[in-house]
Amino acid sequence: MSVPDYMQCAEDHQTLLVVVQPVGIVSEENFFRIYKRISSVSQISVRDSQRVLYIRYRHHYPPDNNEWGDFQTHRKVVGLITITDCLAAQDWPQTFEKFHVQKEIYGSTLYDSRLFVFGLRGEVAEQPRTDVAFYPDYEDCGTVEKRVEDFIESLFIVLESKRLDRATDKSGDKIPLLCVPFEKKDFVGLDTDSSMLLGVKRHYKKRCQGRMRKHVGDLCLQAGMLHDSLVHYHMSVELLRSVNDFLWLGAALEGLCSASVISHYPGGTGGKTGGRRLQGGPLPAEAANRHRPGAQEVLIDPGALTTNGINADTSAEIGRAKNCLSPEDIIDKYKEAISYYSKYKNAGVIELEACVKAVRVLAIQKRSMEASEFLQNAVYINLRQLSEEEKIQRYSILSELYELIGFRRKSAFFKRVAAMQCVAPSIAEPGWRACYKLLLETLPGYSLSLDPKDFSKGTHRGWAAVQLRLLHELVYASRRMGNPALSVRHLSFLLQTMLDFLSDQEKKDVTQSLENYTSKCPGTMEPLTLPDGLTLPPVPFTKLPIVSCSVRMSSEARGAGAVLADRGFSVSRLDFQWVQGDVCEVQLMVYNPMPFELRVENMGLLTSGVDFESLPAALSLPAESGLYPVTLVGVPQTTGTITISGYHTTVFGVCSDCLLDSLPGVKTSGSTVEVIPALPRLQISTSLPRSAHSLQPACGGDETSTNVTVQLYNGETQRLAIKLENIGMQPLETLEVTSKVLTTKDGISISGFPLSSPFRQVVRPRADSKPVHAPESSKTGDFSHVKTLEAILNFKYSGGPGHVEGYYRSISLGLHVEVEPSVFLTRVSTLPATSTRQCHLLLDVFNSTEHELTVSARHNGELILHASECQRMAIQVDKFNFESLPESPGEKGQFANPRQLEEERQEARGLEINSKLDIRWTILSLKRHGEASVEGLRSQLVLEHLQLAPLQWDVLVDGQPCDREAATACSVGDPVRLEVRLTNRSPHSVGPFALTVVPYQDHQNGVHNYNLCDLVSFVGSSTFHLEAVQPSGQSACLGALLFLYSGDFFLHIRFHEDSASKELPPSWFCLPSVHLSALEARA
Amino acid sequence: MAVCIAVIAKENYPLYIRSIPTENELKFHYMVHTSLDVVDEKISALGKALVDQRELYLGLLYPTEDHKVYGYVTNSKVKFVMVVDSSNTALRDNEIRSMFRKLHNSYTDVMCNPFYNPGDRIHSRAFDSTVTSMMTQVC
């Protein structure tokens, strides 16, 4: 016997073996249709008893296995059913002949046989025969099952008669020695009657008895008499043990085990056939009854049975439970049996099958460790040289059995060996499909799934070396199968999930072969479905390149104002908008984990919600690159909410759709951005060159699109023309300009900034450009170092459909001014001038530049200052009437705070003074010029001197106002009219005042002569009275003088002490001195 | 003299595996991997015993034609698997036991390293040299 049946289980010992075979030409389909129907009759309840017969059908059975039928009767073919096609009556005899030939093959062991004839009609088919059944065709054969049942009953009758025959053999009769095929030659010629010694004879007799009892046990078991069989087996064991007939002792022990297993596990151990007992009506209950503890504890004493006769009454209800082995004993006995089998090289198949049976029992008992020992033993049982197919079968079964006992790794190991066996080099036609299928089945054993999602959580932990090997084998097998798409998918999976475990050289090799495959069959994102229903999900290359968590999104900002923001993907809804029709971008930080340059092609965004025209990028990342920014761009074509769910790439010819939620480095599942209707787009350019210098980053998050840097001397003026060009497709309808000076700690400022007023203006796209002047100059109070100041001009604009929806864009221009010191007015003082309406301003001017410069003021000459030189400069200026300054328009009442109001006024005064003085400097060598300001030096004292008093006194001589150096001429002898006029500009009423006019002569030597009564006389009083004057009122008093002699006279007009109000400042009572020149009248 | 020594995490993935360079490394990977079935089975059987009475040494896991595979499990379910040449009859159970103890001590030292993350692959020179000594030393 050489062909093991790996599917054997303990229950098979109780079955009758029936072979079903075709005779002549029967199509496989028809044969198996009938075979299936026949096999459905697998158990039969015997009439008038509770016994059940079990049938095992085989359509193929090696006759040399049949020869072991005496050893274990379930190996004996007892029934034969042949199926044949016979269409014509004249063929019938021939067909029938064939049936007989077929019978001959198993002839020695057959109890009975049947022939099922299909297709024959007519006379021949009419004749009733027990051994032949006629059916018109394969459809019309309803009685097949019935015929099979009848057939089995006939088998039973033979079986029962044989059983009874053997069981009632008297001890006196000669018991034949049962043999296995290889034993036969040992006993040839043995004279069992006479020539043997007595001891040998007794020994031989026991052997015969033992073997026969074992045989009867087998028959009982097959005939459904489980407990009889147990008794017979027990006795057989005793007998055979005493004569060391090991092979048959093993068989008896195994029989004992089989019967016990059948008793203990009514569900069956064989997996496929499991549960078949449950079909049998009352049997399960009975079976459960049988091994219920405490039931029927009476022990049959094997010694009580006569050794040479078999008690026919063993079917009585005695000794059931005790004769049955306990679950532990079953295993022990199996072990023992196998150890006996192993003594015989020729019983290899028996040993192997016993191992398999024991493993199945242990699997039911959940004793995996012992089962594995049995399997380990089975692995080492060397049968003859196995064919490749048998090897595959053997490894597959081992794998299945390991699976059965929960050793999934071992199972996977053997399955893989089986798979490799399918394509062994010795096989002429390698079965790559079978190999691939088996390999797929090993995946769970190696904790591998083919879904990349299972590997996206953290680092992969597993048996990388063996997993890699398996994946390589899958790739190779699928390629040899002629399914390149499958190879690409497996190889992609390998690269994606095992990247961390590949050496640099392996990475190169794998990508090289992947590129080779994809050149013929590009990798897709479609799930691949295998013929057996398994679906291979797509493998996106999320690690080639690896995208880090920092993802940046914006509208295209370069050169044009944009609605934009800089946020990570952690904010799921971004607080900025994209504009329809504009190029929008998403920036990803990627890096290349490969040791070579990685070419990523067709990289673009995956979006939904809005029509989005993606503009794919191709990039080449250097080997082991660091973080590398990649900008993916696209144009939204419609408005709405766009969801960015990921990106797509093509790497090594494999297309990947990488969703952000499957990226380990990125936290959210995508971002949504609002796409708003189209807007115009402005481009900004300036007359000054752009600078790379960007403004201090801390300034409020405003991003400036353009920056201008300019270097100026303090007080210098720079004109800056800003050109705005609409480069978008929409008309610009509104434009709003605002500015913002960034606070600098130096306290410097730009004058002429902010722009005078916000304005709106419509600009047609590309029609014209609008220059905006932003004159500026800056002043500092310190004169040591360079100061910088920064400002932002903001242009807010809108137009087109976006304007209708209320959206606008802003663009900003950053100004960065570096201010170098020029001239400083280190000290300012005043001197009164001759006229009360004027005064002298003394300025100490310091040149802090390194160049020679000239300083000029209005009406004055130029002053040349060398580098770091200081000079005093005197300027005669008219006094200022600050009250007359116009209030800043529209700002009245806005500043409720009086202090602000005061500052405002101060500033206005400063400007007034500056403009009056108009001090300018020029650096000739650099051709630079600017103005200097006294603004910073406006002390109260100086201001008071510069300010016109609110009480304005005018003295008129003969109606001529005199307030100057030049003398007013008058003639001697004529009365000279003198008028003192007071204009009150103060907010209060003043006066009354009393004034005295005192004439004097100045001798130009410091002596003033007041004793002039002889020379001058007053017409009327020399004292004038002025009435009280209301605010903005005027008052005047008149008098007259008479000069008696010619000469130069001065008039000093003095207030009476009591009349001058003490609360008013003395400078308010500053009257001009009057210079008169009296001349002889010409006759 | 061991021909392969492996440390397996609680979750049954390798933390460390080294074999003698003269033989195919993958073979030992398969051998150790399949031995885990037996280890699992033995542990689940041990699980019923009291923890403090538990024997860490699992004994022979299974023999192959050329090798014997031994197992050892720590209380934290980290497994040590050692493959020895079956021709080496000098190696008795006691020697195997003491080798495992030595390995366990060295592993404990690895775990004491504050820079080692439990669950990561073991890259320790000290552990390496312990393993090397066990793979070369003739008992």
PDB file of N, CA and C in Angstrom, chain A residues 111 175 653 722 887:
ATOM      1  N   TYR A 111     -18.702  -7.480  -1.883  1.00  0.00           N
ATOM      2  CA  TYR A 111     -19.874  -8.171  -1.391  1.00  0.00           C
ATOM      3  C   TYR A 111     -20.940  -8.204  -2.466  1.00  0.00           C
ATOM      4  N   ILE A 175      -8.764 -21.553  12.840  1.00  0.00           N
ATOM      5  CA  ILE A 175      -8.902 -20.133  12.514  1.00  0.00           C
ATOM      6  C   ILE A 175      -7.799 -19.765  11.539  1.00  0.00           C
ATOM      7  N   GLY A 653       5.901  54.871 -12.675  1.00  0.00           N
ATOM      8  CA  GLY A 653       4.842  54.364 -13.537  1.00  0.00           C
ATOM      9  C   GLY A 653       3.604  53.917 -12.806  1.00  0.00           C
ATOM     10  N   ILE A 722       3.397 105.051  -7.793  1.00  0.00           N
ATOM     11  CA  ILE A 722       2.938 103.662  -7.696  1.00  0.00           C
ATOM     12  C   ILE A 722       2.025 103.392  -8.867  1.00  0.00           C
ATOM     13  N   GLU A 887      -8.741 126.490  11.175  1.00  0.00           N
ATOM     14  CA  GLU A 887      -8.853 125.187  11.863  1.00  0.00           C
ATOM     15  C   GLU A 887      -8.797 124.063  10.826  1.00  0.00           C
TER      16      GLU A 887
END
